[in-house]
mmCIF file of C-alpha atoms in Angstrom:
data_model
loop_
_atom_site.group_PDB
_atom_site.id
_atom_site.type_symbol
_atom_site.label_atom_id
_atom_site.label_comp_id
_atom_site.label_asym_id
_atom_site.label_seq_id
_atom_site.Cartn_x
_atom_site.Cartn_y
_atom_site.Cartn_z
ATOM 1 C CA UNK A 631 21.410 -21.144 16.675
ATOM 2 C CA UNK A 632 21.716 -24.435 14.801
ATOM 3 C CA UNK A 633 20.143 -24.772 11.754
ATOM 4 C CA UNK A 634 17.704 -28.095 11.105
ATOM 5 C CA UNK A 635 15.333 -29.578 9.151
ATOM 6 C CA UNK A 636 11.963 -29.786 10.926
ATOM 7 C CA UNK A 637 11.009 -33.841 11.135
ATOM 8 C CA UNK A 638 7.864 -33.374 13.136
ATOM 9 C CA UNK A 639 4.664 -34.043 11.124
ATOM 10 C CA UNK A 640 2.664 -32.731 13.908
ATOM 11 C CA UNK A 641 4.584 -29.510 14.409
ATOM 12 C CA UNK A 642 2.689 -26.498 15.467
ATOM 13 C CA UNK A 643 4.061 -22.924 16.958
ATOM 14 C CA UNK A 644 7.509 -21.766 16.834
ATOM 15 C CA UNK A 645 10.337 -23.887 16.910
ATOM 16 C CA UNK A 646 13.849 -23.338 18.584
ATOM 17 C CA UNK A 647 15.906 -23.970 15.511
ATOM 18 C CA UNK A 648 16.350 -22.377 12.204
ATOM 19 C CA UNK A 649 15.085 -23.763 8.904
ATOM 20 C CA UNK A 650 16.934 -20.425 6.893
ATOM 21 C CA UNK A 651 19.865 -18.170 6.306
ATOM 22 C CA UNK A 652 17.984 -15.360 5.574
ATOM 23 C CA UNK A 653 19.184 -11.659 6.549
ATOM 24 C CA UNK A 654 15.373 -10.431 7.349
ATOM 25 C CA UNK A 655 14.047 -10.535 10.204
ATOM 26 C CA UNK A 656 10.632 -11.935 9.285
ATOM 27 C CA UNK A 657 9.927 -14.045 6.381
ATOM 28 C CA UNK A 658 6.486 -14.964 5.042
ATOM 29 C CA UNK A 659 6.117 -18.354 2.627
ATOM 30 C CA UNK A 660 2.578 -17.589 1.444
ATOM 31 C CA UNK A 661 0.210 -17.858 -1.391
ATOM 32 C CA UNK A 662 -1.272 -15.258 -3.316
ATOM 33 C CA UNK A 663 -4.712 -17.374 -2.979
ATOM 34 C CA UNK A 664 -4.471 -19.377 0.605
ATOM 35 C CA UNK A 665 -6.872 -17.546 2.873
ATOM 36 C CA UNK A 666 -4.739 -18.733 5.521
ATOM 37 C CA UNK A 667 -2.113 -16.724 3.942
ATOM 38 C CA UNK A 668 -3.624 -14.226 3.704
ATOM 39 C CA UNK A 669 -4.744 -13.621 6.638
ATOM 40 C CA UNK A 670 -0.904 -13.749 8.117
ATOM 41 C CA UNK A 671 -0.049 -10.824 5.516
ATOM 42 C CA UNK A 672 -3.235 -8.447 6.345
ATOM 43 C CA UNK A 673 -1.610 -9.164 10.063
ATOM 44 C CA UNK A 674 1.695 -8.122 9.067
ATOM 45 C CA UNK A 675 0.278 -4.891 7.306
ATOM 46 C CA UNK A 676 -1.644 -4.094 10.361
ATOM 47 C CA UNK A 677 1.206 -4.154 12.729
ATOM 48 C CA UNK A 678 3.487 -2.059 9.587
ATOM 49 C CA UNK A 679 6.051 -4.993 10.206
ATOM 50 C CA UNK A 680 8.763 -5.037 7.147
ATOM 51 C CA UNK A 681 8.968 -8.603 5.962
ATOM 52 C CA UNK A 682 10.367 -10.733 2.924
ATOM 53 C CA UNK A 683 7.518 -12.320 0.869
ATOM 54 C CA UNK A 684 8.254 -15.563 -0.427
ATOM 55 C CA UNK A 685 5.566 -16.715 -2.862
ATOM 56 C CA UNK A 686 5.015 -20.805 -2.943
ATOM 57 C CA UNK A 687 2.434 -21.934 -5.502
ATOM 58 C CA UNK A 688 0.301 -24.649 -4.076
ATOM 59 C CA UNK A 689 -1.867 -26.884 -7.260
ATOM 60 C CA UNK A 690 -4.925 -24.041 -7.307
ATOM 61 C CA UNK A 691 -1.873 -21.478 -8.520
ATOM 62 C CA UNK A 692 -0.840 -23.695 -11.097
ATOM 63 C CA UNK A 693 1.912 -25.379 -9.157
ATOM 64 C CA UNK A 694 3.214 -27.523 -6.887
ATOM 65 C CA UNK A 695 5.793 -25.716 -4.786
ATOM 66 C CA UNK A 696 5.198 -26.732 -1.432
ATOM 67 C CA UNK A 697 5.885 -30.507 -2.070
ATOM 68 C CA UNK A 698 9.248 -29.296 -3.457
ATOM 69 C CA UNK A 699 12.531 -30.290 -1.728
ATOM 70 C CA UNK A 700 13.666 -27.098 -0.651
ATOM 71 C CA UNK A 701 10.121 -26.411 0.709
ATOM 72 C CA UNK A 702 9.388 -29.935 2.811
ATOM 73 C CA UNK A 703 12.642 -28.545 4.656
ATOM 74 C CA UNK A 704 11.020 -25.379 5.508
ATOM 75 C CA UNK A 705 7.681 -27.629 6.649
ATOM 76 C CA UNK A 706 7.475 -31.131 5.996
ATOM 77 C CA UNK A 707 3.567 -30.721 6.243
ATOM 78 C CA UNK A 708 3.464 -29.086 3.029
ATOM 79 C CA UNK A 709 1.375 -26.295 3.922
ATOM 80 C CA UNK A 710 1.563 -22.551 3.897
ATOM 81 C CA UNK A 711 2.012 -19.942 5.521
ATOM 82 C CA UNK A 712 5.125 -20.377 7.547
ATOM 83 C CA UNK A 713 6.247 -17.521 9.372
ATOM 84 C CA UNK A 714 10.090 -17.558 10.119
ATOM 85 C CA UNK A 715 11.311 -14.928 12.968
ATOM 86 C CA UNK A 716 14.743 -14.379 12.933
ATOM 87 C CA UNK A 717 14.983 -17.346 10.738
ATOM 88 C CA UNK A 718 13.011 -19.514 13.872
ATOM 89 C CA UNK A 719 9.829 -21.013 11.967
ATOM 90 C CA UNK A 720 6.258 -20.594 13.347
ATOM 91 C CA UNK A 721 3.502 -23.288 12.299
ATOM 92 C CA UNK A 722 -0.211 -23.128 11.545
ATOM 93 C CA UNK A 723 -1.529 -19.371 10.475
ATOM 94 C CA UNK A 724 -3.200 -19.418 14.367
ATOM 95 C CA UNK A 725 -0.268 -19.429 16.423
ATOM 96 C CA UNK A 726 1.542 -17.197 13.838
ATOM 97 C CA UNK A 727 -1.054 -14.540 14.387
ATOM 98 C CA UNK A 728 -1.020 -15.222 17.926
ATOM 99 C CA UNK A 729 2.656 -15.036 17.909
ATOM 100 C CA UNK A 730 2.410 -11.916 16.557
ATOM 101 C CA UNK A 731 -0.492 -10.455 19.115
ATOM 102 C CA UNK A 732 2.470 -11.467 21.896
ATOM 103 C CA UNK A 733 4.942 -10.195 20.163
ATOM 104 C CA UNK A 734 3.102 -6.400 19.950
ATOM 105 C CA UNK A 735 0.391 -6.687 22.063
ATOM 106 C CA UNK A 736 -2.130 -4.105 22.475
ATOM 107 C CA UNK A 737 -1.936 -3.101 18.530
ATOM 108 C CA UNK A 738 -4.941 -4.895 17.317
ATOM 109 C CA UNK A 739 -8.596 -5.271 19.580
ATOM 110 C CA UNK A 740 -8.552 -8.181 22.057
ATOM 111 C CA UNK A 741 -11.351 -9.003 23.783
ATOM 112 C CA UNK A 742 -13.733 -12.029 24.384
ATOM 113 C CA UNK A 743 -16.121 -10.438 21.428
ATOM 114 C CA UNK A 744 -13.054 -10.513 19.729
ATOM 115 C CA UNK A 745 -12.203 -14.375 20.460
ATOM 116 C CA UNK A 746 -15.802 -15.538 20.004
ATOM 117 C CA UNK A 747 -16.251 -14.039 16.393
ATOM 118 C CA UNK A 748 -12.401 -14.977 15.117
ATOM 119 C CA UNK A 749 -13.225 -18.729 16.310
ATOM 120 C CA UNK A 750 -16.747 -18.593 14.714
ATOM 121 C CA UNK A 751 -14.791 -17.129 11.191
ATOM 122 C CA UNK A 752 -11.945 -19.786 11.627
ATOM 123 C CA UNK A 753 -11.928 -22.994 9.410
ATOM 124 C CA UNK A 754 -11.858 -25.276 12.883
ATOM 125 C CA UNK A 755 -11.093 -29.048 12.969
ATOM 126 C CA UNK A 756 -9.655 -31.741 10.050
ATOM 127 C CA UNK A 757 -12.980 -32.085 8.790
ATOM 128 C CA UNK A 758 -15.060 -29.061 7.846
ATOM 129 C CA UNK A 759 -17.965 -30.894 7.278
ATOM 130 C CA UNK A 760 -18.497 -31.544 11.255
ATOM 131 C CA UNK A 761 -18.176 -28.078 12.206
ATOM 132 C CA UNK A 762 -20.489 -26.137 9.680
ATOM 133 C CA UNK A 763 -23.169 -25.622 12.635
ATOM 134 C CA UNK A 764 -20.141 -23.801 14.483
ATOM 135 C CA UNK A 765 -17.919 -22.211 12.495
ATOM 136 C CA UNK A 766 -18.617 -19.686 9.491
ATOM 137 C CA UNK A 767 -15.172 -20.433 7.983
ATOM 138 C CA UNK A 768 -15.550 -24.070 7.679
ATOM 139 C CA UNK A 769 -19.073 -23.765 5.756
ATOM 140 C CA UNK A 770 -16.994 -20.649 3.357
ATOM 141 C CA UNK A 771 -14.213 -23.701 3.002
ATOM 142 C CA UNK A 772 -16.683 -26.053 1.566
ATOM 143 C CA UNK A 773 -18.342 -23.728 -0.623
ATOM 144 C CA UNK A 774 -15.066 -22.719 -2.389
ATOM 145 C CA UNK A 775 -15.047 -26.263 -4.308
ATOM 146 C CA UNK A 776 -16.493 -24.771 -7.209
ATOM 147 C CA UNK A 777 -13.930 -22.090 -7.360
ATOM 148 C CA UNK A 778 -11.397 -25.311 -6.865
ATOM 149 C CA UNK A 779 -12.743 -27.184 -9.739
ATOM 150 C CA UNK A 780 -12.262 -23.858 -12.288
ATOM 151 C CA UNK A 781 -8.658 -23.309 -11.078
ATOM 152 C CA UNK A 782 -7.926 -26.747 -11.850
ATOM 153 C CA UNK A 783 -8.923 -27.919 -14.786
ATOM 154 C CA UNK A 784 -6.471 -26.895 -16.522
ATOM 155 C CA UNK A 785 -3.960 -28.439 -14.317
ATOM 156 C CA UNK A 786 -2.177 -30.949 -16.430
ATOM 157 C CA UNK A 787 -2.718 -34.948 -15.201
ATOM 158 C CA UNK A 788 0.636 -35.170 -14.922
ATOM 159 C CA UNK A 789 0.891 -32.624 -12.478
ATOM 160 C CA UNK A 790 -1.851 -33.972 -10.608
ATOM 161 C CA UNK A 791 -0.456 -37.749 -10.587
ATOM 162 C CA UNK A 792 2.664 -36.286 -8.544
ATOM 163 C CA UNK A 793 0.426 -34.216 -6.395
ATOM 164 C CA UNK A 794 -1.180 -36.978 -5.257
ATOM 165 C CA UNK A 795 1.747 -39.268 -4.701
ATOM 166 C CA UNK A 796 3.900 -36.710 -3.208
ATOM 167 C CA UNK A 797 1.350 -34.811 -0.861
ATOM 168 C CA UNK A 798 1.348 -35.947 2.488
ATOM 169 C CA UNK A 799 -2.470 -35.006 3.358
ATOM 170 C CA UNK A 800 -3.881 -38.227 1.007
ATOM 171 C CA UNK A 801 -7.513 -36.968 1.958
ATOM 172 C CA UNK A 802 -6.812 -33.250 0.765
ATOM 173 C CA UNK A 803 -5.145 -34.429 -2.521
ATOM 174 C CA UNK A 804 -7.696 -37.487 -3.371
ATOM 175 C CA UNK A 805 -10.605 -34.666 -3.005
ATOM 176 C CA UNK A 806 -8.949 -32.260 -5.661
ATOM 177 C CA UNK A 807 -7.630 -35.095 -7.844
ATOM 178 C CA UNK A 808 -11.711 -35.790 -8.170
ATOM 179 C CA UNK A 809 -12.033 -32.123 -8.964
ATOM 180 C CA UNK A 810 -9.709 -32.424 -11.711
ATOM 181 C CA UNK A 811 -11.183 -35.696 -13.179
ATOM 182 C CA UNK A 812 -14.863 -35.255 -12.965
ATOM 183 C CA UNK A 813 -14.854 -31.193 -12.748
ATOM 184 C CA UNK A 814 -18.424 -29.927 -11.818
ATOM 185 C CA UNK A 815 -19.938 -33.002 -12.078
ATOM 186 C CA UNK A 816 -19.323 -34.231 -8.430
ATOM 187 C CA UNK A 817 -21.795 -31.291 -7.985
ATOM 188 C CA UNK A 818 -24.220 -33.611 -9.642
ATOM 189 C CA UNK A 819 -28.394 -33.280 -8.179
ATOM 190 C CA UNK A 820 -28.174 -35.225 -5.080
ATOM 191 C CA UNK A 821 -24.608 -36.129 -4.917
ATOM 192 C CA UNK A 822 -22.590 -35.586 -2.113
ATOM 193 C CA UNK A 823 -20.754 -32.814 -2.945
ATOM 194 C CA UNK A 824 -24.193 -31.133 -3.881
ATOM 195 C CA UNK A 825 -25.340 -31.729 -0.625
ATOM 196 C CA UNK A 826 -22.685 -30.742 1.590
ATOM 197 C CA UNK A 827 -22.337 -27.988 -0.280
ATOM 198 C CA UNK A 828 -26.752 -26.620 -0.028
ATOM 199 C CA UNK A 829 -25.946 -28.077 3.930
ATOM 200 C CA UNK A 830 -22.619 -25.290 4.046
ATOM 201 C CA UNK A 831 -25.090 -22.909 2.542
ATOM 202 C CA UNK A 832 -27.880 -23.307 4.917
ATOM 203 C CA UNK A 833 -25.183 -22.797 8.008
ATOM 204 C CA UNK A 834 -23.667 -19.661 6.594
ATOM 205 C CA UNK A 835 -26.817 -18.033 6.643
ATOM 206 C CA UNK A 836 -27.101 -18.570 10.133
ATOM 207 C CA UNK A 837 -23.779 -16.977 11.055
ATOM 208 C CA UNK A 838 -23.906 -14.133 8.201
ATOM 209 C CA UNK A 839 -27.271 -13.417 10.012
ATOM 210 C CA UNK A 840 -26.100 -13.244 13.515
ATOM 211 C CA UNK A 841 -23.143 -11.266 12.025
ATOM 212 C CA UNK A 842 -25.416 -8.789 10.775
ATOM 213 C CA UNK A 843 -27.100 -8.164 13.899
ATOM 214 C CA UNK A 844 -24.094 -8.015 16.244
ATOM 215 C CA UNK A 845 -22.715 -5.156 13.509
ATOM 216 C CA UNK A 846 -25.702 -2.908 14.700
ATOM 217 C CA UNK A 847 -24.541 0.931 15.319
ATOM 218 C CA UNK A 848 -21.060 -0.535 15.070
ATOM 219 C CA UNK A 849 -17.857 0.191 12.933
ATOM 220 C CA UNK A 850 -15.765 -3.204 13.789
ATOM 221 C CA UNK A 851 -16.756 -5.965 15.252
ATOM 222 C CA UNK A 852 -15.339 -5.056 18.824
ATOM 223 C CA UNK A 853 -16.840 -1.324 18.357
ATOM 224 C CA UNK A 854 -14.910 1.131 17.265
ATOM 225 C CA UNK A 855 -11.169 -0.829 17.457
ATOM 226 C CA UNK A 856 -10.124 -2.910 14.334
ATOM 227 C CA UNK A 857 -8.923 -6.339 15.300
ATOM 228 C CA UNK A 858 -8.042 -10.112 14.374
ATOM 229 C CA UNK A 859 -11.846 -11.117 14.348
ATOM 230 C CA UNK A 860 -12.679 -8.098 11.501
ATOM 231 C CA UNK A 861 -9.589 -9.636 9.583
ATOM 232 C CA UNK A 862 -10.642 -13.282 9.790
ATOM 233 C CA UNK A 863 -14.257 -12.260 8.505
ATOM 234 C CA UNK A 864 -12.630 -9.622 5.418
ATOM 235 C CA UNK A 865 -10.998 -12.788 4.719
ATOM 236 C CA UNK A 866 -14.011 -14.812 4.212
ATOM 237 C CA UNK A 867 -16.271 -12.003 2.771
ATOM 238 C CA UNK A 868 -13.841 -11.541 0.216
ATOM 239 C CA UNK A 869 -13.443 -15.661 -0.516
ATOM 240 C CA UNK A 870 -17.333 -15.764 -1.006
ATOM 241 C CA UNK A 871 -17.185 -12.714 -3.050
ATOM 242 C CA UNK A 872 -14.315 -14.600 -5.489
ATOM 243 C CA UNK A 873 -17.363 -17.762 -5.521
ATOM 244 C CA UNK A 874 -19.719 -15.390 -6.894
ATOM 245 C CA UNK A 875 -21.705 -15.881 -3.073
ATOM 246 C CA UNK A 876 -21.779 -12.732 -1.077
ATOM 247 C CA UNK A 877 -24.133 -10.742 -2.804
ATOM 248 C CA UNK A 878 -26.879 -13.102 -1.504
ATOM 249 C CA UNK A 879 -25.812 -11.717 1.891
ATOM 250 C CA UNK A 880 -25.233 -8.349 1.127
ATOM 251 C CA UNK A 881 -28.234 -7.134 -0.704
ATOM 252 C CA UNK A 882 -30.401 -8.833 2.243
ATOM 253 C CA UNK A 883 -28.301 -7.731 6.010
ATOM 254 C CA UNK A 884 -27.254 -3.888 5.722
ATOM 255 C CA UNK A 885 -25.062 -4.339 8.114
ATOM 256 C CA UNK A 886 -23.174 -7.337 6.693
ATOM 257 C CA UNK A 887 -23.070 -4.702 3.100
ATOM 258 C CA UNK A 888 -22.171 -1.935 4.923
ATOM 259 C CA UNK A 889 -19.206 -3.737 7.132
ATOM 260 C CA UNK A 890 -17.781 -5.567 3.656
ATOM 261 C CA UNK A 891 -17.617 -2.090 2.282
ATOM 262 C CA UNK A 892 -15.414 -0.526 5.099
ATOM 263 C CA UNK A 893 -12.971 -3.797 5.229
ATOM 264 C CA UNK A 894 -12.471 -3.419 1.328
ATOM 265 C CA UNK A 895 -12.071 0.641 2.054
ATOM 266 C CA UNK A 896 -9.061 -0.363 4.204
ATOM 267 C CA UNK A 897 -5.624 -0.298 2.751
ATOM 268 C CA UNK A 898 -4.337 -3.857 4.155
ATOM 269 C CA UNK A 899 -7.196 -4.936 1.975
ATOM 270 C CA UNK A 900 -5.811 -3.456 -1.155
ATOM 271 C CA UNK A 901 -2.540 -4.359 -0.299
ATOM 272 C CA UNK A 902 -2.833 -7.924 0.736
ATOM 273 C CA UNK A 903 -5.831 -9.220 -1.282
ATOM 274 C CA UNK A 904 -6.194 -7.343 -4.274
ATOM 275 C CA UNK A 905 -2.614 -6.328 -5.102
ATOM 276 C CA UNK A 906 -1.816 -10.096 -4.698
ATOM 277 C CA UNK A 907 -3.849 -11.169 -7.001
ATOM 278 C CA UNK A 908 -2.457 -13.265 -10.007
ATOM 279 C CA UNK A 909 -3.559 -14.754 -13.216
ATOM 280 C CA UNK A 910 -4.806 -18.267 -11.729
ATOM 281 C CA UNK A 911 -7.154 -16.426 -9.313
ATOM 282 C CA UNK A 912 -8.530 -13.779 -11.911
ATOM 283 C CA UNK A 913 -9.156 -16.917 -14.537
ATOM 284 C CA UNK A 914 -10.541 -19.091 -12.436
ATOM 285 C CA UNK A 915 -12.975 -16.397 -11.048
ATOM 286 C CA UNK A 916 -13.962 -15.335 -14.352
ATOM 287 C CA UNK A 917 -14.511 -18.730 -15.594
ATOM 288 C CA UNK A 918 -16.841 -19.590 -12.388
ATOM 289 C CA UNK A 919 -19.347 -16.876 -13.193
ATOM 290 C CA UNK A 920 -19.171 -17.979 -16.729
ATOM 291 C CA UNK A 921 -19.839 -21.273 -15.853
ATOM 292 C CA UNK A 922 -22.350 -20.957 -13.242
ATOM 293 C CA UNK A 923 -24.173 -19.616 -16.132
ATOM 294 C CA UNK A 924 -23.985 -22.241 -18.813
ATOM 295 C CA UNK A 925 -23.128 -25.779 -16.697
ATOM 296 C CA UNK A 926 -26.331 -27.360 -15.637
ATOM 297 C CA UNK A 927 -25.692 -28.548 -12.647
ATOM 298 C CA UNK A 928 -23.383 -25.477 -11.294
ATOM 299 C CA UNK A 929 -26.516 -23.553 -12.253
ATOM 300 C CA UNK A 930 -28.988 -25.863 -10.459
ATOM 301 C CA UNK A 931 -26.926 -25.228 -7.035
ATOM 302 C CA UNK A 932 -26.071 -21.897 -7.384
ATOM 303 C CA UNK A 933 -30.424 -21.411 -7.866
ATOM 304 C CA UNK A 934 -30.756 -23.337 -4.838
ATOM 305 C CA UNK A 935 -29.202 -21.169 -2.857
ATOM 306 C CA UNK A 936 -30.903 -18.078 -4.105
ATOM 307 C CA UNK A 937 -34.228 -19.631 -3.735
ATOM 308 C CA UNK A 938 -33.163 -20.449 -0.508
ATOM 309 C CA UNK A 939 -34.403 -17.291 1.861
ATOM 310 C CA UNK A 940 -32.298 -16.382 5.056
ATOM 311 C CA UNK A 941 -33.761 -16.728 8.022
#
């Protein structure tokens, strides 16, 4: 099969030509921190499928590796993961996973209570703003610019001024350039980052909540089979855990507590989250409690939503 370099912005799903001359049979370009990343590796660990990581540092990990040269030929869309099989690349995290479901099928829970609660965990649309009333994963998205604005600060503006001249997603890379130049200040009383970010809140509840009462008297969220919705949601659970969120949830919906518990009990957890874990994300974790401490405003939102009851 003919090797190429992918042109396609819009390319999604696997492709019918190679992009590597690798001798494994599946390759992973990840990120230690992407949860789109790492949901693809929990996959992989579910299924026991033997795979090469490669690790690609994206600007929250210090770095700017997927607007490198060698990378832009692996996906001109600058974005990870990218799954190659037998060299063939797969695009967007989605139809990797789904890929992967055809691939083995019948190893992991399908189901349409499987389907509804993946979509309702899944960051959905270009603008995760729209679909906060929808989808859990786009409200989690939103409320991980804090988390953004501690991993980057000490991202050089240097760095930063070819981030946002090289990436192709201007919207994406103008948002975190303002991270980096104003810091928590765009979470300023009644600005709009503040008030997406109490709107994201509000939403979550509303899904943790429902969450919490479709969990009753069970182990997973299809019963007693494991599947892609349960690794969508340890996913997200863990992201609001790293924002310093899902303790709010926890100490209030037993079920919610007792369902984080189990996913974190589970080995792909430990071996795709927590044994992936790198400098950058333990930092900038650390520094967010710190800081939601002893910065004003961070401590001003972060009271509003603890004064804010669930439903």
């Amino acid at each position: 099969m003919k090797k190429k370099n992918p042109k396609n912005k819009d390319l999604i799903g696997k492709q019918k030509y190679t992009v590597s001359d690798s001798n494994s049979e599946w390759v992973l370009y990840h990120n230690n921190f992407s949860l789109c990343s790492r949901k693809v590796r929990i996959c992989l660990e579910e299924y026991k499928i033997d795979y090469l990581p490669v690790h690609i540092h994206i600007i929250e990990t210090k770095d700017c590796e997927n607007l490198s040269k060698d990378f832009l030929k692996i996906n001109p869309k600058a974005t990870v993961p990218v799954l190659l099989h037998n060299n063939q690349p797969i695009y967007e995290s989605h139809e990797q996973i789904r890929y992967l479901m055809e691939t083995f099928p019948n190893k992991l829970g399908e189901s349409e209570t499987v389907d509804y609660w993946n979509k309702k965990g899944s960051l959905v649309g270009d603008d995760p703003v729209s679909g906060i009333k929808e989808y859990a994963g786009n409200c989690v998205s939103l409320l991980t610019q804090p988390l953004f604005v501690s991993m980057l600060r000490k991202i050089s503006f240097f760095k930063f001024f070819n981030y946002f001249i090289k990436h192709p997603s201007k919207f994406r890379a103008l948002n975190f350039t303002l991270y980096r130049l104003l810091g928590y200040s765009v979470f300023n009383k009644n600005s709009p980052h503040q008030r997406v970010a109490i709107k994201a809140f509000e939403n979550l509840k509303s899904h943790l909540t429902s969450l919490d009462g479709h969990l009753e008297n069970k182990i997973w969220i299809d019963g007693d089979k494991f599947s892609i919705a349960d690794i969508t949601w340890m996913t997200l659970l863990h992201r609001l855990d790293e924002v310093n969120l899902v303790e709010l949830f926890t100490k209030k919906l037993s079920n919610l507590r007792d369902y984080y518990s189990r996913l974190k009990n589970r080995e792909s957890f430990s071996s795709c989250i927590i044994e992936f874990n790198s400098e950058a994300i333990d930092s900038g974790t650390k520094n967010l409690r710190e800081d939601i401490q002893k910065v004003s405003n961070l401590k001003h939102l972060y009271n509003n939503f603890e004064t804010n009851p669930l439903p």
